[in-house]
Backbone as numpy.savetxt, mean C-alpha at the origin, in Angstrom:
# Nx Ny Nz CAx CAy CAz Cx Cy Cz
-9.92 16.80 6.59 -9.46 15.93 5.52 -10.16 14.56 5.60
-10.24 14.00 6.81 -10.91 12.70 6.96 -12.37 12.81 6.53
-13.02 13.95 6.82 -14.40 14.16 6.41 -14.54 14.07 4.90
-13.62 14.70 4.17 -13.65 14.66 2.71 -13.49 13.23 2.22
-12.55 12.50 2.79 -12.32 11.12 2.38 -13.54 10.26 2.71
-14.12 10.46 3.89 -15.31 9.69 4.28 -16.46 9.96 3.32
-16.67 11.24 2.97 -17.72 11.58 2.02 -17.47 10.93 0.67
-16.22 10.94 0.24 -15.88 10.31 -1.04 -16.18 8.82 -0.99
-15.84 8.17 0.11 -16.11 6.74 0.25 -17.60 6.46 0.21
-18.38 7.27 0.91 -19.83 7.05 0.95 -20.47 7.27 -0.41
-20.01 8.28 -1.14 -20.63 8.57 -2.44 -20.17 7.61 -3.52
-19.10 6.88 -3.29 -18.61 5.98 -4.33 -18.80 4.51 -3.96
-19.70 4.23 -3.04 -20.09 2.84 -2.80 -19.21 2.05 -1.86
-18.39 2.70 -1.07 -17.54 1.95 -0.14 -18.04 2.08 1.30
-19.32 2.41 1.48 -19.81 2.64 2.83 -19.61 1.43 3.74
-19.43 0.26 3.20 -19.21 -0.94 4.00 -17.73 -1.13 4.36
-16.86 -0.44 3.72 -15.43 -0.64 3.91 -14.81 0.56 4.62
-14.31 0.34 5.82 -13.58 1.38 6.54 -12.10 1.20 6.19
-11.58 2.11 5.39 -10.18 1.98 4.96 -9.28 3.03 5.59
-9.72 3.60 6.71 -8.90 4.64 7.34 -7.57 4.10 7.84
-7.51 2.83 8.23 -6.23 2.26 8.68 -5.20 2.28 7.56
-5.61 1.88 6.36 -4.70 1.91 5.21 -4.32 3.34 4.87
-5.30 4.23 4.87 -5.04 5.64 4.55 -4.04 6.23 5.53
-4.20 5.95 6.82 -3.28 6.48 7.83 -1.84 6.02 7.58
-1.66 4.73 7.32 -0.31 4.21 7.07 0.26 4.83 5.80
-0.52 4.85 4.74 -0.04 5.39 3.46 0.35 6.85 3.61
-0.51 7.65 4.24 -0.20 9.08 4.39 1.02 9.29 5.26
1.22 8.44 6.25 2.39 8.59 7.11 3.67 8.16 6.39
3.58 7.10 5.59 4.78 6.53 4.97 5.10 7.12 3.60
4.10 7.46 2.83 4.35 7.97 1.48 4.74 9.44 1.49
4.18 10.22 2.38 4.40 11.66 2.51 3.94 12.38 1.24
3.11 13.36 1.40 2.53 14.11 0.29 3.56 15.00 -0.39
3.54 14.99 -1.72 4.35 15.92 -2.52 3.47 16.50 -3.62
3.41 17.82 -3.69 2.56 18.48 -4.70 3.18 18.43 -6.09
4.47 18.13 -6.16 5.17 18.07 -7.44 5.81 16.69 -7.63
6.10 16.31 -8.86 6.68 14.98 -9.12 8.05 14.80 -8.46
8.31 13.57 -8.06 9.59 13.19 -7.46 9.91 11.76 -7.88
11.17 11.38 -7.75 11.57 10.01 -8.04 11.45 9.19 -6.76
10.68 8.09 -6.82 10.53 7.25 -5.64 11.74 6.33 -5.49
11.69 5.44 -4.51 12.84 4.57 -4.23 13.19 3.62 -5.37
12.20 3.31 -6.22 12.45 2.44 -7.37 12.66 3.24 -8.65
12.96 4.53 -8.51 13.22 5.43 -9.64 12.01 5.60 -10.56
10.81 5.53 -9.98 9.59 5.82 -10.72 9.17 7.25 -10.40
8.64 7.95 -11.38 8.14 9.30 -11.16 6.80 9.20 -10.44
6.67 9.89 -9.32 5.46 9.83 -8.50 5.06 11.24 -8.07
3.82 11.37 -7.62 3.29 12.65 -7.13 2.24 12.33 -6.08
1.86 13.34 -5.29 0.83 13.14 -4.28 1.31 12.19 -3.20
0.56 11.12 -2.97 0.93 10.08 -2.01 1.42 8.85 -2.74
2.45 9.01 -3.56 3.04 7.87 -4.26 2.30 7.47 -5.52
1.47 8.37 -6.05 0.70 8.07 -7.27 1.64 8.09 -8.47
1.56 7.05 -9.34 2.54 6.90 -10.42 1.96 6.88 -11.83
0.65 7.00 -12.00 0.02 6.87 -13.32 0.04 8.20 -14.06
0.64 8.21 -15.25 0.70 9.40 -16.12 1.26 10.64 -15.43
2.29 10.46 -14.62 2.92 11.59 -13.94 3.97 12.19 -14.87
4.04 13.51 -14.91 5.04 14.18 -15.73 5.60 15.39 -14.97
6.82 15.75 -15.28 7.43 16.91 -14.65 6.61 18.15 -14.97
6.55 19.08 -14.03 5.79 20.30 -14.20 4.36 20.18 -13.71
3.96 18.98 -13.38 2.60 18.72 -12.90 2.47 19.19 -11.45
1.26 19.58 -11.06 0.96 19.95 -9.68 -0.26 19.16 -9.22
-0.24 18.71 -7.97 -1.39 18.00 -7.41 -1.62 18.51 -5.99
-2.82 19.05 -5.73 -3.15 19.52 -4.38 -3.29 18.32 -3.45
-3.28 18.60 -2.15 -3.41 17.51 -1.19 -4.79 16.85 -1.30
-5.82 17.64 -1.58 -7.16 17.06 -1.74 -7.19 16.15 -2.97
-6.59 16.61 -4.08 -6.52 15.75 -5.28 -5.75 14.47 -4.98
-4.64 14.61 -4.26 -3.81 13.45 -3.92 -4.60 12.46 -3.06
-5.34 12.97 -2.09 -6.16 12.09 -1.24 -7.24 11.40 -2.06
-7.87 12.14 -2.96 -8.91 11.54 -3.82 -8.33 10.47 -4.74
-7.14 10.72 -5.31 -6.49 9.72 -6.17 -6.17 8.47 -5.36
-5.69 8.67 -4.14 -5.34 7.53 -3.30 -6.59 6.70 -3.00
-7.70 7.35 -2.65 -8.94 6.63 -2.35 -9.45 5.90 -3.59
-9.40 6.55 -4.75 -9.79 5.89 -6.01 -8.96 4.63 -6.22
-7.66 4.79 -6.03 -6.74 3.67 -6.21 -7.05 2.55 -5.23
-7.31 2.90 -3.98 -7.63 1.89 -2.97 -8.94 1.17 -3.30
-9.91 1.88 -3.87 -11.17 1.24 -4.29 -10.88 0.12 -5.29
-10.03 0.42 -6.26 -9.68 -0.60 -7.26 -8.94 -1.76 -6.61
-8.06 -1.45 -5.69 -7.27 -2.50 -5.05 -8.13 -3.39 -4.14
-9.17 -2.82 -3.52 -10.08 -3.63 -2.70 -10.73 -4.69 -3.58
-11.19 -4.27 -4.74 -11.83 -5.22 -5.67 -10.87 -6.33 -6.05
-9.64 -5.96 -6.38 -8.63 -6.96 -6.76 -8.28 -7.87 -5.59
-8.12 -7.27 -4.40 -7.82 -8.08 -3.21 -8.93 -9.08 -2.93
-10.17 -8.64 -3.05 -11.30 -9.54 -2.80 -11.30 -10.73 -3.75
-10.79 -10.54 -4.97 -10.70 -11.65 -5.92 -9.53 -12.58 -5.59
-8.45 -12.01 -5.09 -7.24 -12.80 -4.82 -7.29 -13.54 -3.49
-7.80 -12.89 -2.46 -7.80 -13.47 -1.12 -9.01 -14.38 -0.95
-8.76 -15.64 -0.64 -9.82 -16.65 -0.55 -10.28 -16.93 0.87
-9.64 -16.31 1.86 -10.02 -16.50 3.26 -10.68 -15.23 3.77
-11.37 -15.35 4.90 -12.02 -14.18 5.49 -10.98 -13.30 6.16
-11.18 -11.99 6.03 -10.31 -11.00 6.65 -11.14 -10.10 7.54
-10.57 -9.67 8.65 -11.24 -8.61 9.39 -10.80 -7.27 8.78
-11.40 -6.20 9.23 -11.13 -4.90 8.62 -9.67 -4.47 8.79
-9.06 -4.79 9.93 -7.65 -4.44 10.14 -6.76 -5.20 9.17
-7.05 -6.47 8.94 -6.26 -7.26 8.00 -6.40 -6.71 6.58
-7.62 -6.36 6.20 -7.84 -5.76 4.89 -7.05 -4.47 4.74
-7.09 -3.61 5.76 -6.37 -2.34 5.71 -4.86 -2.55 5.61
-4.33 -3.50 6.36 -2.90 -3.79 6.30 -2.50 -4.26 4.90
-3.31 -5.14 4.32 -3.01 -5.64 2.97 -3.17 -4.54 1.93
-4.15 -3.65 2.12 -4.31 -2.52 1.19 -3.07 -1.63 1.18
-2.55 -1.33 2.36 -1.34 -0.51 2.44 -0.16 -1.22 1.77
-0.02 -2.51 2.04 1.05 -3.29 1.42 0.93 -3.26 -0.10
-0.27 -3.54 -0.60 -0.50 -3.60 -2.05 -0.33 -2.22 -2.69
-0.71 -1.16 -1.99 -0.50 0.19 -2.50 0.99 0.43 -2.75
1.82 -0.16 -1.91 3.27 0.02 -2.00 3.94 -0.94 -2.98
3.59 -2.22 -2.95 4.32 -3.21 -3.77 3.65 -3.51 -5.10
2.38 -3.12 -5.23 1.65 -3.39 -6.46 0.87 -4.69 -6.37
-0.26 -4.71 -7.04 -1.15 -5.87 -6.99 -0.52 -7.10 -7.66
0.27 -6.88 -8.72 0.92 -8.00 -9.41 1.92 -8.71 -8.52
2.76 -7.94 -7.82 3.71 -8.54 -6.89 2.99 -9.28 -5.77
1.91 -8.69 -5.27 1.13 -9.35 -4.22 0.52 -10.65 -4.73
-0.01 -10.62 -5.94 -0.66 -11.81 -6.51 0.32 -12.98 -6.64
1.60 -12.69 -6.84 2.63 -13.72 -7.00 3.36 -14.05 -5.69
2.94 -13.43 -4.60 3.70 -13.53 -3.35 3.41 -14.80 -2.55
4.42 -15.21 -1.79 4.23 -16.30 -0.82 3.26 -15.87 0.27
3.23 -14.58 0.58 2.30 -14.08 1.58 0.87 -14.44 1.20
0.47 -14.16 -0.03 -0.88 -14.48 -0.48 -1.11 -15.99 -0.49
-0.14 -16.73 -0.98 -0.28 -18.19 -1.04 -0.50 -18.77 0.36
0.29 -18.32 1.32 0.15 -18.82 2.70 -1.16 -18.36 3.33
-1.52 -17.10 3.09 -2.78 -16.58 3.62 -3.96 -17.39 3.10
-3.96 -17.69 1.81 -5.06 -18.45 1.21 -5.12 -19.89 1.71
-4.05 -20.36 2.33 -4.08 -21.69 2.97 -4.53 -21.59 4.42
-4.91 -20.37 4.84 -5.39 -20.18 6.21 -4.32 -19.84 7.21
-3.11 -19.57 6.75 -2.01 -19.21 7.63 -2.02 -17.70 7.83
-2.33 -17.26 9.05 -2.37 -15.83 9.36 -1.09 -15.37 10.07
-0.15 -16.29 10.30 1.13 -15.95 10.93 2.10 -15.54 9.82
2.04 -14.29 9.43 2.71 -13.85 8.20 3.77 -12.77 8.42
4.22 -12.58 9.64 5.18 -11.51 9.90 6.40 -11.61 8.99
6.97 -12.79 8.85 8.17 -12.94 8.01 7.86 -12.63 6.55
6.63 -12.90 6.12 6.25 -12.60 4.73 6.10 -11.09 4.52
5.54 -10.39 5.50 5.48 -8.93 5.40 6.90 -8.37 5.32
7.79 -8.92 6.14 9.15 -8.38 6.23 10.02 -8.74 5.03
9.53 -9.54 4.11 10.28 -9.80 2.87 10.23 -8.59 1.95
9.29 -7.66 2.19 9.07 -6.52 1.31 9.70 -5.25 1.87
10.97 -5.34 2.29 11.67 -4.19 2.89 12.89 -3.77 2.08
13.02 -4.30 0.89 14.22 -4.06 0.09 13.91 -3.22 -1.15
14.90 -2.42 -1.55 14.82 -1.67 -2.80 16.00 -2.08 -3.66
15.83 -1.91 -4.95 16.93 -2.22 -5.87 18.06 -1.22 -5.66
19.28 -1.74 -5.66 20.45 -0.87 -5.55 20.61 -0.10 -6.86
21.06 1.10 -6.73 21.41 1.88 -7.92 22.76 1.37 -8.41
23.07 1.54 -9.68 24.31 1.00 -10.27 25.55 1.34 -9.47
25.65 2.57 -9.00 26.86 2.98 -8.29 26.97 2.34 -6.90
25.86 1.81 -6.38 25.87 1.24 -5.04 26.25 -0.24 -5.03
26.07 -0.91 -6.15 26.27 -2.36 -6.15 26.51 -2.82 -7.58
27.46 -3.69 -7.78 27.72 -4.18 -9.13 27.13 -5.58 -9.35
26.40 -6.08 -8.38 25.79 -7.40 -8.51 24.40 -7.23 -9.13
24.13 -8.05 -10.15 22.81 -8.00 -10.78 21.74 -8.38 -9.75
20.61 -7.69 -9.80 19.50 -7.91 -8.88 19.86 -7.61 -7.42
20.83 -6.74 -7.22 21.24 -6.35 -5.87 20.11 -5.56 -5.20
19.83 -5.89 -3.95 18.81 -5.17 -3.19 19.39 -4.79 -1.84
18.89 -3.68 -1.30 19.31 -3.29 0.04 18.10 -2.97 0.90
18.25 -3.20 2.19 17.18 -2.95 3.14 16.96 -1.44 3.23
15.70 -1.03 3.25 15.36 0.39 3.33 14.60 0.63 4.63
15.14 1.51 5.47 14.59 1.76 6.80 13.12 2.16 6.81
12.73 3.00 5.86 11.33 3.43 5.78 10.39 2.27 5.50
10.85 1.33 4.67 10.02 0.15 4.37 9.93 -0.78 5.58
11.01 -0.87 6.34 10.99 -1.68 7.57 9.91 -1.13 8.51
9.91 0.19 8.72 8.92 0.81 9.61 7.51 0.61 9.08
7.34 0.74 7.78 6.02 0.56 7.18 5.51 -0.86 7.37
6.38 -1.85 7.08 5.96 -3.25 7.23 5.60 -3.56 8.68
6.33 -2.99 9.63 6.01 -3.20 11.04 4.63 -2.62 11.35
4.34 -1.42 10.86 3.01 -0.82 11.05 1.93 -1.71 10.44
2.18 -2.19 9.23 1.19 -3.04 8.55 0.98 -4.34 9.31
2.08 -4.95 9.76 1.96 -6.21 10.49 1.20 -6.02 11.80
1.50 -4.93 12.51 0.78 -4.65 13.77 -0.71 -4.46 13.50
-1.05 -3.74 12.44 -2.45 -3.54 12.09 -3.10 -4.88 11.70
-2.40 -5.67 10.92 -2.91 -6.98 10.50 -3.24 -7.85 11.72
-2.45 -7.71 12.76 -2.58 -8.54 13.96 -3.55 -8.00 15.00
-4.06 -6.78 14.83 -5.01 -6.24 15.81 -6.27 -7.09 15.83
-6.67 -7.48 17.01 -7.85 -8.34 17.13 -9.11 -7.59 16.75
-9.90 -8.22 15.95 -11.20 -7.72 15.53 -11.95 -8.92 15.00
-13.24 -8.95 15.21 -14.02 -10.08 14.70 -13.97 -10.10 13.18
-13.83 -11.29 12.62 -13.88 -11.45 11.17 -15.35 -11.47 10.77
-15.66 -10.63 9.80 -17.07 -10.50 9.36 -17.41 -11.51 8.30
């Protein structure tokens, strides 16, 4: 599987970007589904959390899901490079890619995490950990904008933060 992803990266112009760290976290946290399912935010998703034009009755092989994820990550790298004004090492890029794959580029663009990072602050553990909540379903909470901590997101943010913090020379 990694060979297929590596070949896809090389043929599509990402030979300079090693995104296996992001892929590993996403594949571990998103979990592959060949058929549509409702994600934690009640969005219809398939594959590894892919949400664009998903409909019931659809099928996606694991290879298709991996290819969609890599395509999506390619787009997100371009957007991240425009948003992030400081230098990142490859581990930091991979951690942010995984985060953005989960929370969306718009949420990231408006985040305190990005604002602090662009000021040169790399001590961002608390900012990563702000993204561990999901909206409560109506029956769970009667307070508007109610959110609850989700264990899977806590584990994911910890993985992302650890990857972000791995020492590597900034290129």
